[in-house]
PDB file of C-alpha atoms in Angstrom:
ATOM      1  CA  UNK A   1       4.799   0.352  16.453  1.00 44.00           C
ATOM      2  CA  UNK A   2       7.182   3.077  15.361  1.00 47.00           C
ATOM      3  CA  UNK A   3       5.477   6.503  15.095  1.00 50.00           C
ATOM      4  CA  UNK A   4       6.820   6.916  11.550  1.00 54.00           C
ATOM      5  CA  UNK A   5       5.334   3.691  10.187  1.00 62.00           C
ATOM      6  CA  UNK A   6       2.807   4.686   7.502  1.00 77.00           C
ATOM      7  CA  UNK A   7      -0.626   3.153   6.939  1.00 92.00           C
ATOM      8  CA  UNK A   8      -0.920   4.475   3.366  1.00 94.00           C
ATOM      9  CA  UNK A   9       1.529   5.325   0.584  1.00 95.00           C
ATOM     10  CA  UNK A  10       0.906   6.922  -2.803  1.00 96.00           C
ATOM     11  CA  UNK A  11       3.601   6.271  -5.384  1.00 95.00           C
ATOM     12  CA  UNK A  12       4.196   7.395  -8.928  1.00 95.00           C
ATOM     13  CA  UNK A  13       6.286   5.109 -11.112  1.00 91.00           C
ATOM     14  CA  UNK A  14       8.509   6.955 -13.537  1.00 84.00           C
ATOM     15  CA  UNK A  15       9.926   3.928 -15.361  1.00 85.00           C
ATOM     16  CA  UNK A  16       8.143   0.678 -15.984  1.00 79.00           C
ATOM     17  CA  UNK A  17      11.348  -1.291 -15.445  1.00 82.00           C
ATOM     18  CA  UNK A  18      11.544  -0.135 -11.812  1.00 89.00           C
ATOM     19  CA  UNK A  19       7.809  -0.515 -11.052  1.00 92.00           C
ATOM     20  CA  UNK A  20       8.154  -3.865  -9.291  1.00 92.00           C
ATOM     21  CA  UNK A  21      11.046  -2.620  -7.160  1.00 93.00           C
ATOM     22  CA  UNK A  22       9.135   0.520  -6.155  1.00 94.00           C
ATOM     23  CA  UNK A  23       6.020  -1.466  -5.270  1.00 95.00           C
ATOM     24  CA  UNK A  24       8.073  -3.970  -3.275  1.00 94.00           C
ATOM     25  CA  UNK A  25       9.764  -1.141  -1.350  1.00 95.00           C
ATOM     26  CA  UNK A  26       6.370   0.402  -0.568  1.00 95.00           C
ATOM     27  CA  UNK A  27       4.930  -2.928   0.616  1.00 96.00           C
ATOM     28  CA  UNK A  28       7.991  -3.490   2.812  1.00 97.00           C
ATOM     29  CA  UNK A  29       7.387  -0.105   4.475  1.00 95.00           C
ATOM     30  CA  UNK A  30       3.789  -1.076   5.275  1.00 96.00           C
ATOM     31  CA  UNK A  31       4.472  -4.600   6.548  1.00 96.00           C
ATOM     32  CA  UNK A  32       5.158  -3.587  10.202  1.00 95.00           C
ATOM     33  CA  UNK A  33       1.804  -1.779  10.460  1.00 93.00           C
ATOM     34  CA  UNK A  34      -0.025  -4.652   8.738  1.00 94.00           C
ATOM     35  CA  UNK A  35       1.511  -7.214  11.091  1.00 94.00           C
ATOM     36  CA  UNK A  36       0.687  -5.184  14.163  1.00 92.00           C
ATOM     37  CA  UNK A  37      -2.923  -4.657  13.102  1.00 90.00           C
ATOM     38  CA  UNK A  38      -3.191  -8.203  11.698  1.00 91.00           C
ATOM     39  CA  UNK A  39      -4.558  -6.908   8.406  1.00 91.00           C
ATOM     40  CA  UNK A  40      -3.504  -7.153   4.783  1.00 93.00           C
ATOM     41  CA  UNK A  41      -2.123  -4.591   2.388  1.00 95.00           C
ATOM     42  CA  UNK A  42      -4.271  -3.370  -0.491  1.00 95.00           C
ATOM     43  CA  UNK A  43      -2.543  -2.205  -3.693  1.00 95.00           C
ATOM     44  CA  UNK A  44      -4.668  -0.097  -6.043  1.00 96.00           C
ATOM     45  CA  UNK A  45      -3.485   0.859  -9.514  1.00 95.00           C
ATOM     46  CA  UNK A  46      -5.050   4.175 -10.587  1.00 96.00           C
ATOM     47  CA  UNK A  47      -3.372   4.304 -13.998  1.00 93.00           C
ATOM     48  CA  UNK A  48      -0.178   2.992 -15.583  1.00 89.00           C
ATOM     49  CA  UNK A  49       2.035   5.028 -13.265  1.00 92.00           C
ATOM     50  CA  UNK A  50       0.073   5.774 -10.057  1.00 96.00           C
ATOM     51  CA  UNK A  51      -0.557   3.386  -7.180  1.00 97.00           C
ATOM     52  CA  UNK A  52      -1.937   3.584  -3.667  1.00 96.00           C
ATOM     53  CA  UNK A  53      -0.870   1.035  -1.068  1.00 96.00           C
ATOM     54  CA  UNK A  54      -2.581   0.899   2.296  1.00 95.00           C
ATOM     55  CA  UNK A  55      -3.001  -1.288   5.328  1.00 95.00           C
ATOM     56  CA  UNK A  56      -6.602  -2.461   5.449  1.00 90.00           C
ATOM     57  CA  UNK A  57      -8.685  -1.619   8.477  1.00 79.00           C
ATOM     58  CA  UNK A  58     -11.231  -3.908  10.094  1.00 66.00           C
ATOM     59  CA  UNK A  59     -14.033  -1.568   8.944  1.00 60.00           C
ATOM     60  CA  UNK A  60     -13.320  -2.064   5.241  1.00 52.00           C
ATOM     61  CA  UNK A  61     -14.706  -4.887   3.157  1.00 56.00           C
ATOM     62  CA  UNK A  62     -12.059  -6.316   0.834  1.00 55.00           C
ATOM     63  CA  UNK A  63     -12.884  -5.677  -2.806  1.00 57.00           C
ATOM     64  CA  UNK A  64     -15.556  -3.075  -2.052  1.00 54.00           C
ATOM     65  CA  UNK A  65     -13.472   0.097  -2.408  1.00 54.00           C
ATOM     66  CA  UNK A  66     -13.624   2.620  -5.234  1.00 51.00           C
TER      67      UNK A  66
END
């Protein structure tokens, strides 16, 4: 895996119209790490404009995060 491939991204959406594009771009950046680790990508919405996207680890139970 490339050393610059992230496992977590925090994004702030400035315009609702571009939200889907920004989330898609973030997911696309995480896909190589998710494929290599054979894990999914979790998207968490903190409020209407802030999201965290991260590659799940084998130590995390899906749906159990705060």
